[in-house]
mmCIF file of N, CA, C and O in Angstrom:
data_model
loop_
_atom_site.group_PDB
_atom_site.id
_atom_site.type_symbol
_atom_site.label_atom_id
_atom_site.label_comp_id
_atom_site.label_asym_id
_atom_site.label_seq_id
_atom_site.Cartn_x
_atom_site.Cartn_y
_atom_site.Cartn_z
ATOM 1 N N UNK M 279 0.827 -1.188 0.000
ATOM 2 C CA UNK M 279 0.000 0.000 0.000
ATOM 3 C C UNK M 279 0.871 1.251 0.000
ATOM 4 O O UNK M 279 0.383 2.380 -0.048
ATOM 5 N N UNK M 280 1.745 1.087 0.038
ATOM 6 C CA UNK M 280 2.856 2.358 0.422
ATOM 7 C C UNK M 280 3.326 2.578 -0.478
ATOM 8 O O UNK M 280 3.428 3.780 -0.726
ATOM 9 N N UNK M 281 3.894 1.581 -1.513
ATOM 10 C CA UNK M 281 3.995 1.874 -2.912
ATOM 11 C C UNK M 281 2.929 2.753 -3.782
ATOM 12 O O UNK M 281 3.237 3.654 -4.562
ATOM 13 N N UNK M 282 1.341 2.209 -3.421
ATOM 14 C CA UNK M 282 0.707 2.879 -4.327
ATOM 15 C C UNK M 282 0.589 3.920 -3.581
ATOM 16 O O UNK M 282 0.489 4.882 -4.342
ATOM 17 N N UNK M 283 0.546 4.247 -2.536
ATOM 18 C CA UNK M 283 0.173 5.920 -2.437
ATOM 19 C C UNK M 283 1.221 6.748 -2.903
ATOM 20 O O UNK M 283 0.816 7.806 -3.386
ATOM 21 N N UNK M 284 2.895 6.526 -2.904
ATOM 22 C CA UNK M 284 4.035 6.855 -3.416
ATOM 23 C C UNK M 284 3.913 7.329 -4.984
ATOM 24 O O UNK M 284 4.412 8.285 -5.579
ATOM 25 N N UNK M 285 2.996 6.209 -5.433
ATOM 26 C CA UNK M 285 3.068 6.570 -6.546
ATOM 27 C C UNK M 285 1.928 7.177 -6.983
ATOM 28 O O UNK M 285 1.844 7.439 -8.183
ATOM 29 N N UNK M 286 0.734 7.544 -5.995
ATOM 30 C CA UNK M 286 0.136 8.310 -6.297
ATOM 31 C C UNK M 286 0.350 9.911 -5.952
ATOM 32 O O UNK M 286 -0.070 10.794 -6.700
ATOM 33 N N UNK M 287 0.972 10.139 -4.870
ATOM 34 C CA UNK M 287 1.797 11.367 -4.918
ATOM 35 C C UNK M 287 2.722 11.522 -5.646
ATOM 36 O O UNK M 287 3.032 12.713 -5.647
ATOM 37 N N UNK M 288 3.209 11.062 -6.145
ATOM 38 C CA UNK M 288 4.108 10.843 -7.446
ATOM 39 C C UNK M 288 3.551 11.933 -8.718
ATOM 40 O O UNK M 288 4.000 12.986 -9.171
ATOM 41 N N UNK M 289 2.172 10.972 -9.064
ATOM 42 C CA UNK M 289 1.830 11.232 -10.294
ATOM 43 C C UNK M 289 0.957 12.680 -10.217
ATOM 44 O O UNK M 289 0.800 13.470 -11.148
ATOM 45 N N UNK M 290 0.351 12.820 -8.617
ATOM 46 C CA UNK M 290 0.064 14.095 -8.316
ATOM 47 C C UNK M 290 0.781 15.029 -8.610
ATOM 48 O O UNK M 290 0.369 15.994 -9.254
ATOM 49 N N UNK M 291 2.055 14.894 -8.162
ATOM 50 C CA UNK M 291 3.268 15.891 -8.258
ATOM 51 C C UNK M 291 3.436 15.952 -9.988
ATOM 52 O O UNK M 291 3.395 17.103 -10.422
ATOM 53 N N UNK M 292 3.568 15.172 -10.733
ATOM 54 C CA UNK M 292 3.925 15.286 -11.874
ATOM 55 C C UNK M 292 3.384 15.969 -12.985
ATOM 56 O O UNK M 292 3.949 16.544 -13.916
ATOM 57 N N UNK M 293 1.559 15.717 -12.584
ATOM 58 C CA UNK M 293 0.455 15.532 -13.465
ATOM 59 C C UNK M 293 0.249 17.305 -14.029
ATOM 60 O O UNK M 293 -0.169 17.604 -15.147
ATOM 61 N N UNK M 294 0.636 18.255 -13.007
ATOM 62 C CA UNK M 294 0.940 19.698 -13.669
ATOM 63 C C UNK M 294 1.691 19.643 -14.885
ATOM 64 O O UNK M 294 1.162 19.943 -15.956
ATOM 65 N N UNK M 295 3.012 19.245 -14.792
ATOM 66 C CA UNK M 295 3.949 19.415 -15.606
ATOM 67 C C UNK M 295 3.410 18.654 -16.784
ATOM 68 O O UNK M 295 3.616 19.212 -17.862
ATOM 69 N N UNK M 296 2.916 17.772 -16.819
ATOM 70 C CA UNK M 296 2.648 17.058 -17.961
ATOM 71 C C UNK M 296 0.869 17.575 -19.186
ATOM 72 O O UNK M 296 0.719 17.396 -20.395
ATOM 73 N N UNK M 297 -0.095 18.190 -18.179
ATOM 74 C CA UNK M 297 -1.148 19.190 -18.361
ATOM 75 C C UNK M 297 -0.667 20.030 -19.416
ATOM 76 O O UNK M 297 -0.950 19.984 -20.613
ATOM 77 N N UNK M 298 0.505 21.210 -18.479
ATOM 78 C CA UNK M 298 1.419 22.365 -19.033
ATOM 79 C C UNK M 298 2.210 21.888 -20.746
ATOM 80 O O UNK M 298 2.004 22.584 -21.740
ATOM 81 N N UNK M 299 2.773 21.074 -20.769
ATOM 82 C CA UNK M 299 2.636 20.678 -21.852
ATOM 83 C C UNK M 299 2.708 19.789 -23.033
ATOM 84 O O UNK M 299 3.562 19.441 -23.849
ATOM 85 N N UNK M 300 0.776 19.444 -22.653
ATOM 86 C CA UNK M 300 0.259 19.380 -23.738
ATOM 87 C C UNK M 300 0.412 17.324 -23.774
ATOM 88 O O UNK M 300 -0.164 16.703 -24.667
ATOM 89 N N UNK M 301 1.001 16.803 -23.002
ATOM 90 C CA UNK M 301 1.421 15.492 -22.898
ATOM 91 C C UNK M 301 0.815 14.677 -22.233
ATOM 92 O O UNK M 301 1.449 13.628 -22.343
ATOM 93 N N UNK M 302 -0.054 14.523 -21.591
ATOM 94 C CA UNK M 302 -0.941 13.965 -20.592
ATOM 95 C C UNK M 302 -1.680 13.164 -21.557
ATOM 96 O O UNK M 302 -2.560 13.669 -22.254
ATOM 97 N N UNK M 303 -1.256 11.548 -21.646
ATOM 98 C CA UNK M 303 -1.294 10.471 -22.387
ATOM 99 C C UNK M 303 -2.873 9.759 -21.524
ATOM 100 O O UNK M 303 -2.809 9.072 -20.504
ATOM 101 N N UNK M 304 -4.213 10.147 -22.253
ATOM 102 C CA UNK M 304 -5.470 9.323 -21.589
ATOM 103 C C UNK M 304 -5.538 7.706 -21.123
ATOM 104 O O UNK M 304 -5.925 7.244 -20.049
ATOM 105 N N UNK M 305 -4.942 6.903 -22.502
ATOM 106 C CA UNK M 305 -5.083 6.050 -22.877
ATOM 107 C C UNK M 305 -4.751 5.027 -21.513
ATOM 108 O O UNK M 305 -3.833 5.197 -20.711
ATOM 109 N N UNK M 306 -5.695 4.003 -21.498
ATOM 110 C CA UNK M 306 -5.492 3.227 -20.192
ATOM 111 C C UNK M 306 -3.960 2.541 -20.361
ATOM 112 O O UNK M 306 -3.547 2.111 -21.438
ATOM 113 N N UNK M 307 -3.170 2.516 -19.060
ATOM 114 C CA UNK M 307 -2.117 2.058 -19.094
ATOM 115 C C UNK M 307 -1.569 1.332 -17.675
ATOM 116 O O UNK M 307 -2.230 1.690 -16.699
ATOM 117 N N UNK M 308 -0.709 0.574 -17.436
ATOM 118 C CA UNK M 308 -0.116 -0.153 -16.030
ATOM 119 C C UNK M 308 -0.393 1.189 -14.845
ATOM 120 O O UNK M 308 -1.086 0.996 -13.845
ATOM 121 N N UNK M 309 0.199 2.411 -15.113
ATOM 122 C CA UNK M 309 0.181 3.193 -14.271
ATOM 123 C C UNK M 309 -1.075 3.856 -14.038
ATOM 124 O O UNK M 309 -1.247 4.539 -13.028
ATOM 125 N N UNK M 310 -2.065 3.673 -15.018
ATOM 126 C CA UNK M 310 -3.218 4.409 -14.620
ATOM 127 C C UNK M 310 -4.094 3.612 -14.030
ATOM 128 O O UNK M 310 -5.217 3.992 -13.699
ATOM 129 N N UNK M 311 -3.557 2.207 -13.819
ATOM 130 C CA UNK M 311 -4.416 1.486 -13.121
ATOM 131 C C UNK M 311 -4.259 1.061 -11.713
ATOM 132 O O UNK M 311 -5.147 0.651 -10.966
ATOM 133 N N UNK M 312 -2.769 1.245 -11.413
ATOM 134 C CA UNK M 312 -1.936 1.628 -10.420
ATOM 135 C C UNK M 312 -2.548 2.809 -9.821
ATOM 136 O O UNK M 312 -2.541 2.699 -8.595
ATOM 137 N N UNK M 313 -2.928 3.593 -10.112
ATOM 138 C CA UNK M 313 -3.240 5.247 -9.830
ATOM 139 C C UNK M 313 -4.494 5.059 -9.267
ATOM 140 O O UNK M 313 -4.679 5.678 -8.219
ATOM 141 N N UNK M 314 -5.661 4.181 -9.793
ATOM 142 C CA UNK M 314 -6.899 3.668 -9.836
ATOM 143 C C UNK M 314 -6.914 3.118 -8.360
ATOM 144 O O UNK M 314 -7.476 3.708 -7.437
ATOM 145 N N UNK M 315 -6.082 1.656 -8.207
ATOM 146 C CA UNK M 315 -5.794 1.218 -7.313
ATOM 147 C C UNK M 315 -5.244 1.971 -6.268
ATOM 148 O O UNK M 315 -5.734 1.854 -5.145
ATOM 149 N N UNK M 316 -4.167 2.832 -6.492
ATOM 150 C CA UNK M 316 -4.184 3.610 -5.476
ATOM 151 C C UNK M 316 -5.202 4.497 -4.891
ATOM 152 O O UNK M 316 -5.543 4.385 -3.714
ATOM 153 N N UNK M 317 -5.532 5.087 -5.428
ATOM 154 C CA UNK M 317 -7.352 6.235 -4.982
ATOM 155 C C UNK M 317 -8.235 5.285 -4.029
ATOM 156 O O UNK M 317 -8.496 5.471 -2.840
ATOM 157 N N UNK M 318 -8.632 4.207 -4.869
ATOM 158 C CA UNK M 318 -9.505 3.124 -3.962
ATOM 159 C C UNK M 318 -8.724 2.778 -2.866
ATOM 160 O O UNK M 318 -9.495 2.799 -1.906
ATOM 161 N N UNK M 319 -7.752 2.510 -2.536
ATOM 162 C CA UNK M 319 -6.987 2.233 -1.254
ATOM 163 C C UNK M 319 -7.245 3.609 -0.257
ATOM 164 O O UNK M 319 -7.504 3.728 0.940
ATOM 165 N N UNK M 320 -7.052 4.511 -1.296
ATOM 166 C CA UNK M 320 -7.162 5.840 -0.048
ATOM 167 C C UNK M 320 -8.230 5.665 0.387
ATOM 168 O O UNK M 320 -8.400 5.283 1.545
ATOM 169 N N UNK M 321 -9.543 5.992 -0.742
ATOM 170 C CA UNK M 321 -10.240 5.986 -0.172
ATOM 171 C C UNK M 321 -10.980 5.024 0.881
ATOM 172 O O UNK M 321 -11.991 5.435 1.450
ATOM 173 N N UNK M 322 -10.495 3.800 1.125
ATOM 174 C CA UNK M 322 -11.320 3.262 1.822
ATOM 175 C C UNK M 322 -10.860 3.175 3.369
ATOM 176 O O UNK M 322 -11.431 3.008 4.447
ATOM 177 N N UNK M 323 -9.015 3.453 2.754
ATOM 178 C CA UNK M 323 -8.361 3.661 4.544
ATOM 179 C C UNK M 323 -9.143 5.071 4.564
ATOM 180 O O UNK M 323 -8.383 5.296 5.506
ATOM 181 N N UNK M 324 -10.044 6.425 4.422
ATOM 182 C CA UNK M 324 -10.269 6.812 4.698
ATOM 183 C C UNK M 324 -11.561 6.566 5.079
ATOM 184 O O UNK M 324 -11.764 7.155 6.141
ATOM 185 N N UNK M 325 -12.534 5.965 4.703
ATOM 186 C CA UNK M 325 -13.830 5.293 5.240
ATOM 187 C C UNK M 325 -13.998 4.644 6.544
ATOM 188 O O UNK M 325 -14.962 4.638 7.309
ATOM 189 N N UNK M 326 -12.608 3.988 6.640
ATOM 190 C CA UNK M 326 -12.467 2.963 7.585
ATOM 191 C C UNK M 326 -12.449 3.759 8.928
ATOM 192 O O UNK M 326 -12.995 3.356 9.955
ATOM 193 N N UNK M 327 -11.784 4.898 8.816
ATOM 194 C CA UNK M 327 -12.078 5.753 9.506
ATOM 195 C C UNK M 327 -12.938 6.306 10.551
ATOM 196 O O UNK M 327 -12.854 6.488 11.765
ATOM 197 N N UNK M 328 -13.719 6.487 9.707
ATOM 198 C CA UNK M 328 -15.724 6.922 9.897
ATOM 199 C C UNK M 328 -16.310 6.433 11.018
ATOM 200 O O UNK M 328 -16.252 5.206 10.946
ATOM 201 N N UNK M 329 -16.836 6.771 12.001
ATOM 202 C CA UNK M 329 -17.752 5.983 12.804
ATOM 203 C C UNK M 329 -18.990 5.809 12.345
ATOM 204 O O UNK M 329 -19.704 6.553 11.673
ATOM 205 N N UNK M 330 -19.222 4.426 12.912
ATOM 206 C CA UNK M 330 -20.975 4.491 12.256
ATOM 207 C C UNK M 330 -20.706 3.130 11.327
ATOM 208 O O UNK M 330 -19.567 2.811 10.984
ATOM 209 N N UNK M 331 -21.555 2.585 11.067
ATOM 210 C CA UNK M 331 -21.604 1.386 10.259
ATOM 211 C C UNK M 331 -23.270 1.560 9.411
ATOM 212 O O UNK M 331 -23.853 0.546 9.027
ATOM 213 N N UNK M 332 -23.719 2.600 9.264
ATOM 214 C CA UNK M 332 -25.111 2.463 8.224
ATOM 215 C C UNK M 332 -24.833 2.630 6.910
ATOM 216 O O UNK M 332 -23.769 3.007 6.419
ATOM 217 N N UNK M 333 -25.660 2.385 6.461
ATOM 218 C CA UNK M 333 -25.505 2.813 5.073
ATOM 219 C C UNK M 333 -25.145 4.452 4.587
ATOM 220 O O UNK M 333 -24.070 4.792 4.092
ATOM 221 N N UNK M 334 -26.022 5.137 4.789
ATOM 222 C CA UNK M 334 -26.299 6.321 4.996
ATOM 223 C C UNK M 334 -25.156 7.014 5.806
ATOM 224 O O UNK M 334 -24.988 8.125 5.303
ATOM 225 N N UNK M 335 -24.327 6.824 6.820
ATOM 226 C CA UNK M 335 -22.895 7.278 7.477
ATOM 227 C C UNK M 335 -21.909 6.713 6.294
ATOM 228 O O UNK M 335 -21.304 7.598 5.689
ATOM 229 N N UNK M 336 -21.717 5.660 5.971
ATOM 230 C CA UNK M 336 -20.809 4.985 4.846
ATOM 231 C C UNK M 336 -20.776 6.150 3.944
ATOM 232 O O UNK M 336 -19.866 6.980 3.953
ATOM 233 N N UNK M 337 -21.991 6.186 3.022
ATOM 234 C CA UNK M 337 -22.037 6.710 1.689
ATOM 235 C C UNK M 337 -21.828 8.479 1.788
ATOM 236 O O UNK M 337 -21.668 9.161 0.775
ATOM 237 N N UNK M 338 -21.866 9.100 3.291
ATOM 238 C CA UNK M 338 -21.688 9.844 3.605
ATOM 239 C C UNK M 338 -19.714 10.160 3.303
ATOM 240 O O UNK M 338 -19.028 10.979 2.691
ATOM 241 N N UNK M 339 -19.545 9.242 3.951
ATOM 242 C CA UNK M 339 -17.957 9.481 4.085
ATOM 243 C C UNK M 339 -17.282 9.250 2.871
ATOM 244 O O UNK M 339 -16.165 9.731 2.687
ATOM 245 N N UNK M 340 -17.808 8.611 2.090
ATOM 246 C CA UNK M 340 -17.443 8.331 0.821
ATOM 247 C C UNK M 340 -16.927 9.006 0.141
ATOM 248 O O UNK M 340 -15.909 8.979 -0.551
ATOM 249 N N UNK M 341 -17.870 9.816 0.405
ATOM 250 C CA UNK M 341 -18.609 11.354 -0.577
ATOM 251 C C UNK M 341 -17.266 12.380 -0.353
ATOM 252 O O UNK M 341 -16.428 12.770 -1.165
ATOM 253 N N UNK M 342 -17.393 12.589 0.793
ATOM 254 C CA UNK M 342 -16.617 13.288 1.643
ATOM 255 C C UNK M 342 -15.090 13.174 1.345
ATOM 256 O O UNK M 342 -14.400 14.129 0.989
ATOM 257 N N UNK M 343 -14.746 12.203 1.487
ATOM 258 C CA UNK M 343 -13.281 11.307 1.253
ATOM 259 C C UNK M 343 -12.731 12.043 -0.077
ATOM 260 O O UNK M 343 -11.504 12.137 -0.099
ATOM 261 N N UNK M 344 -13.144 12.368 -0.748
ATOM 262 C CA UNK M 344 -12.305 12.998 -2.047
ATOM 263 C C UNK M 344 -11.694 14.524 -1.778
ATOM 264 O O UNK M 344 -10.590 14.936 -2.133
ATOM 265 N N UNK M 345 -12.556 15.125 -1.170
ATOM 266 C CA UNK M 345 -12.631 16.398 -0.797
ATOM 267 C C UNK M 345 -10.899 17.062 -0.153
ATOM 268 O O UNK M 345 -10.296 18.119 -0.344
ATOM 269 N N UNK M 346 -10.511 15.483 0.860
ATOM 270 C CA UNK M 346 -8.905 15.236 0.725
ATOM 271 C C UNK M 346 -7.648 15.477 -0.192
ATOM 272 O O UNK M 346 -6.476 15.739 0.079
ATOM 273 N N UNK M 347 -8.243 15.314 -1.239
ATOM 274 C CA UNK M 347 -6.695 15.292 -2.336
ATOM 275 C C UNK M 347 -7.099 16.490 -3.023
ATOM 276 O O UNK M 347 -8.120 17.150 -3.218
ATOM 277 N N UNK M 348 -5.584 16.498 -3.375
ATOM 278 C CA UNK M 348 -5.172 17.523 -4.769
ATOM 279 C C UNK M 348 -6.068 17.561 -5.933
ATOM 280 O O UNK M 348 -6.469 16.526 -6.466
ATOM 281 N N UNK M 349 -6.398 18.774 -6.348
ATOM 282 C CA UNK M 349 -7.226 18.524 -7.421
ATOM 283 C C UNK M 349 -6.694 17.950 -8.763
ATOM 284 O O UNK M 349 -7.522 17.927 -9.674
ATOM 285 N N UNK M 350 -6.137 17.741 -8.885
ATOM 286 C CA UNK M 350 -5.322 16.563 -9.925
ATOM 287 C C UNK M 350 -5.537 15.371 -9.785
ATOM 288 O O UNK M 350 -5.269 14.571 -10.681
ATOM 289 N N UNK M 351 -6.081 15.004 -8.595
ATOM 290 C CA UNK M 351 -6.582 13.111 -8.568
ATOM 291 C C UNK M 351 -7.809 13.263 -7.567
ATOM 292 O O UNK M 351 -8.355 12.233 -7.173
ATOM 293 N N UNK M 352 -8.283 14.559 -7.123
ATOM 294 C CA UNK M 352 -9.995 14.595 -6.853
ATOM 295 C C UNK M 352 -10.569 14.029 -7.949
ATOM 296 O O UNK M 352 -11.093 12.922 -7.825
ATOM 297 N N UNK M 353 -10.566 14.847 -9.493
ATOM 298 C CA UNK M 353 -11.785 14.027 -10.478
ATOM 299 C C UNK M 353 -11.779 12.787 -10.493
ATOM 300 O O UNK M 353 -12.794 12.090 -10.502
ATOM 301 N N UNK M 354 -10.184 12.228 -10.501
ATOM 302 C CA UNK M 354 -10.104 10.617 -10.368
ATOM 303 C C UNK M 354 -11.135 9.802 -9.155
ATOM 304 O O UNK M 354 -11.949 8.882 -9.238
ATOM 305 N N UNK M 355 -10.700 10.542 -8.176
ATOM 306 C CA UNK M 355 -11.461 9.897 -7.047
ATOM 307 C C UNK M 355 -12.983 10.267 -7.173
ATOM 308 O O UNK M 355 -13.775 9.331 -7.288
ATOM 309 N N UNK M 356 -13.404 11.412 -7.162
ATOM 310 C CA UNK M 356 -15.270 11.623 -7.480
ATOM 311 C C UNK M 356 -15.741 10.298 -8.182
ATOM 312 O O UNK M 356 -16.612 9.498 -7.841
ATOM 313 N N UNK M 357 -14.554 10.316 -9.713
ATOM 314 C CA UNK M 357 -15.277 9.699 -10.413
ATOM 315 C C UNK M 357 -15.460 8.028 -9.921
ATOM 316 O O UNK M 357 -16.368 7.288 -10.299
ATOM 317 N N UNK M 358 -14.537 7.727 -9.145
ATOM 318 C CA UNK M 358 -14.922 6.425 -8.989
ATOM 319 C C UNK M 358 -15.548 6.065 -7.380
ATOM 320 O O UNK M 358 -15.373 4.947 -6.894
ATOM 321 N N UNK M 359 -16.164 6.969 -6.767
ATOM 322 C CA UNK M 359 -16.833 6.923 -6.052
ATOM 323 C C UNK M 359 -18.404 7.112 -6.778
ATOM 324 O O UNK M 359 -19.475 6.741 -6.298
ATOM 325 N N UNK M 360 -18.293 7.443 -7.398
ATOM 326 C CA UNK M 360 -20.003 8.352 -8.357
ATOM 327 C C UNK M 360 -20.008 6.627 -8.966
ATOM 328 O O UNK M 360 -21.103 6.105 -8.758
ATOM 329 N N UNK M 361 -19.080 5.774 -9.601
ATOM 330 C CA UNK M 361 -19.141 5.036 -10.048
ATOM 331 C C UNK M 361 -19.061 3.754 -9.534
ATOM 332 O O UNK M 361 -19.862 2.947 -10.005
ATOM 333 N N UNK M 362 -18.030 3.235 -8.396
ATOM 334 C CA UNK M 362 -17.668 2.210 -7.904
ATOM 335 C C UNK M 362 -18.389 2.426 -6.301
ATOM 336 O O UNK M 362 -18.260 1.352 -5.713
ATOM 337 N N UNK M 363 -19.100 3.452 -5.408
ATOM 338 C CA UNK M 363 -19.533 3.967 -4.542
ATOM 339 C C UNK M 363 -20.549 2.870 -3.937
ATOM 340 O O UNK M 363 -20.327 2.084 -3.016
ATOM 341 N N UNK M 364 -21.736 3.031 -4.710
ATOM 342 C CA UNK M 364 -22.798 1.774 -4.344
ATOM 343 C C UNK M 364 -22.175 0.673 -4.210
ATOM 344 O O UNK M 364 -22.389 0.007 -3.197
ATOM 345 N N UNK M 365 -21.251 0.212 -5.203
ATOM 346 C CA UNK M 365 -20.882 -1.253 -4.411
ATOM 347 C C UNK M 365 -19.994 -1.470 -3.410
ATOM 348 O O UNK M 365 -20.187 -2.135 -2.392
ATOM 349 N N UNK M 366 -18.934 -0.840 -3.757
ATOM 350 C CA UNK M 366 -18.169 -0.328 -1.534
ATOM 351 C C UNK M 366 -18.980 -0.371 -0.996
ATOM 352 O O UNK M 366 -19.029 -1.497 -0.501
ATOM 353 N N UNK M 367 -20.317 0.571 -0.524
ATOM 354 C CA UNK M 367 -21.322 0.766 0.469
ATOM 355 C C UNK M 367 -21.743 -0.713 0.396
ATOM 356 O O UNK M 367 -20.945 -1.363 1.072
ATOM 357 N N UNK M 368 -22.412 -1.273 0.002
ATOM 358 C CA UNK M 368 -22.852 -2.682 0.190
ATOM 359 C C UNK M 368 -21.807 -3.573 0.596
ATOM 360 O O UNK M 368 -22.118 -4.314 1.528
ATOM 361 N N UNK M 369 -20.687 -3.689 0.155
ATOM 362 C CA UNK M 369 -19.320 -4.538 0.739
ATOM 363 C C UNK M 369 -19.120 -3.802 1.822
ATOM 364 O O UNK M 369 -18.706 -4.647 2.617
ATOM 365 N N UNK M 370 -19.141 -2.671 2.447
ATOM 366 C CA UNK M 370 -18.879 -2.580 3.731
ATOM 367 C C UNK M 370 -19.758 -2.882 4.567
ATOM 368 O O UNK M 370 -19.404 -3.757 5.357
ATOM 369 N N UNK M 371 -21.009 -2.394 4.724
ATOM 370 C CA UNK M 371 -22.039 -2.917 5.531
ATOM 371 C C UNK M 371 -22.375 -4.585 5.622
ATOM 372 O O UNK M 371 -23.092 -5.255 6.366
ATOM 373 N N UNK M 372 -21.437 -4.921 4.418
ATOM 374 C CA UNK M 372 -22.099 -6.875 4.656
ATOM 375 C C UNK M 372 -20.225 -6.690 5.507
ATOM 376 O O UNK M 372 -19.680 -7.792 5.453
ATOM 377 N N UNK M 373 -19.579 -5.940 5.981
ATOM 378 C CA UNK M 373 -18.299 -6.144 6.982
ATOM 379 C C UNK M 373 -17.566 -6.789 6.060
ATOM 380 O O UNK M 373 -17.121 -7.849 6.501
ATOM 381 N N UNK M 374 -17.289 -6.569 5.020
ATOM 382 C CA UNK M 374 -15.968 -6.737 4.253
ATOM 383 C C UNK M 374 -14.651 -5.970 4.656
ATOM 384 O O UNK M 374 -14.811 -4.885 5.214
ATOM 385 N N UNK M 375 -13.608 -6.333 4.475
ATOM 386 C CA UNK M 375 -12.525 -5.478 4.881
ATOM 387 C C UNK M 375 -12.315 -4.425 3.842
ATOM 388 O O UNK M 375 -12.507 -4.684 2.655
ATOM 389 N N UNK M 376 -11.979 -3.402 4.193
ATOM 390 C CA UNK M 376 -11.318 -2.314 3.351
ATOM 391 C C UNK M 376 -10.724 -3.173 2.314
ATOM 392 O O UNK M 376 -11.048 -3.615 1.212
ATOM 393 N N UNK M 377 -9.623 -3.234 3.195
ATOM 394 C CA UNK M 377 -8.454 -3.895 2.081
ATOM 395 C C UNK M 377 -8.316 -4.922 1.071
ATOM 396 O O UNK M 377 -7.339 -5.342 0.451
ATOM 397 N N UNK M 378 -10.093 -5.350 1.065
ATOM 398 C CA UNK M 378 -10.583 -6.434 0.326
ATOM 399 C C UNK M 378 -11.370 -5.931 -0.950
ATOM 400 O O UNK M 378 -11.566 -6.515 -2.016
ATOM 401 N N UNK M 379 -11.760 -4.691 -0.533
ATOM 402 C CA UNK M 379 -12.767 -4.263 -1.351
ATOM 403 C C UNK M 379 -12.139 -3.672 -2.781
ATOM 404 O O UNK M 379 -12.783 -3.730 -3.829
ATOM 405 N N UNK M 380 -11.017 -3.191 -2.706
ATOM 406 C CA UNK M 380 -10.322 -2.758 -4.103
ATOM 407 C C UNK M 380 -10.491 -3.577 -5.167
ATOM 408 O O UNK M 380 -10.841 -3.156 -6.269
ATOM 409 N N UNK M 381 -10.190 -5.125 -4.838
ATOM 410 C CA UNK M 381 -9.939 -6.408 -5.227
ATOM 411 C C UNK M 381 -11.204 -6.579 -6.064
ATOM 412 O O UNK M 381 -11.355 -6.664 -7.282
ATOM 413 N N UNK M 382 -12.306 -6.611 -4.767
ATOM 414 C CA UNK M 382 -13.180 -6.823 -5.226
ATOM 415 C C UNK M 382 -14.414 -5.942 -6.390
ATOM 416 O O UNK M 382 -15.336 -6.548 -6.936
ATOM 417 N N UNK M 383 -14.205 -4.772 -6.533
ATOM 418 C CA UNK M 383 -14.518 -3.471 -7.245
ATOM 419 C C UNK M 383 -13.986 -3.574 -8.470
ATOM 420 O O UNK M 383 -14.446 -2.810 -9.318
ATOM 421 N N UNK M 384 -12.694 -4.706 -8.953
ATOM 422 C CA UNK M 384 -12.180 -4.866 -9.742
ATOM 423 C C UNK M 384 -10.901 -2.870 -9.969
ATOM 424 O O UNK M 384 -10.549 -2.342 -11.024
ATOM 425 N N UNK M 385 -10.725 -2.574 -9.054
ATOM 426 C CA UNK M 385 -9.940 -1.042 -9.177
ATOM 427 C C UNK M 385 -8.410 -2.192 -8.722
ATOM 428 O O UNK M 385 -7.353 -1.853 -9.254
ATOM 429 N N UNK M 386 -8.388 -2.846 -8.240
ATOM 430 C CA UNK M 386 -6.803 -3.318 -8.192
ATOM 431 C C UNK M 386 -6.951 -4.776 -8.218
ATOM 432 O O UNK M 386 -7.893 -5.384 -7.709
ATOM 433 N N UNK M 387 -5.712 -5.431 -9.001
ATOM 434 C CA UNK M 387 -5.828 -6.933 -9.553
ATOM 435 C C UNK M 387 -5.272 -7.639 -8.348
ATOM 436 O O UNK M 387 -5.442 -8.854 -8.452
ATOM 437 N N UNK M 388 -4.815 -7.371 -7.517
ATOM 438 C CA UNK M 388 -4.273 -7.909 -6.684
ATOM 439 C C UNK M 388 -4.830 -8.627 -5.560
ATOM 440 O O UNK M 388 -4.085 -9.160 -4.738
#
């Protein structure tokens, strides 16, 4: 896990310079899925967080949880909370582990 957040501050740090010019490659790649995997890790060590176990406290913090990062990997994170969100919330309330749920969301192969 330390790797991917490394390398998600990494790509935070980078992702200006590469904007500026003009180089910021969309196309899905090892590192953007790495990047993926990393976000979902944050976010859920940040869920884990949360007191409260409802649905409604969950999907709360969820929400919330992006509001954390740099705006260079906020859209990343919105977007896969707006997208991957409902099913975290249901894997946590059936007491899945955080650290299970990436896996399972299909956001990290591991």
């Amino acid at each position: 896990m330390r790797k991917r957040l490394f390398l998600l501050f990494a790509v935070i740090a980078l992702l200006p310079a590469g904007l500026s010019q003009g180089r910021l490659a969309l196309e899905p790649c090892s590192a953007y899925a790495d990047l993926n995997c990393a976000v979902c890790e944050w976010v859920m060590a940040e869920v884990d967080k949360c007191p409260g176990a409802t649905r409604e406290q969950i999907a709360q913090c969820l929400d919330r949880s992006c509001a954390f990062l740099p705006y260079s990997v906020r859209t990343l994170c919105d977007s896969f909370v707006k997208t991957k969100g409902p099913q975290c919330v249901d894997l946590l309330v059936a007491k899945v582990p955080p650290e299970q749920i990436c896996t399972s969301v299909g956001s990290c192969t591991k």
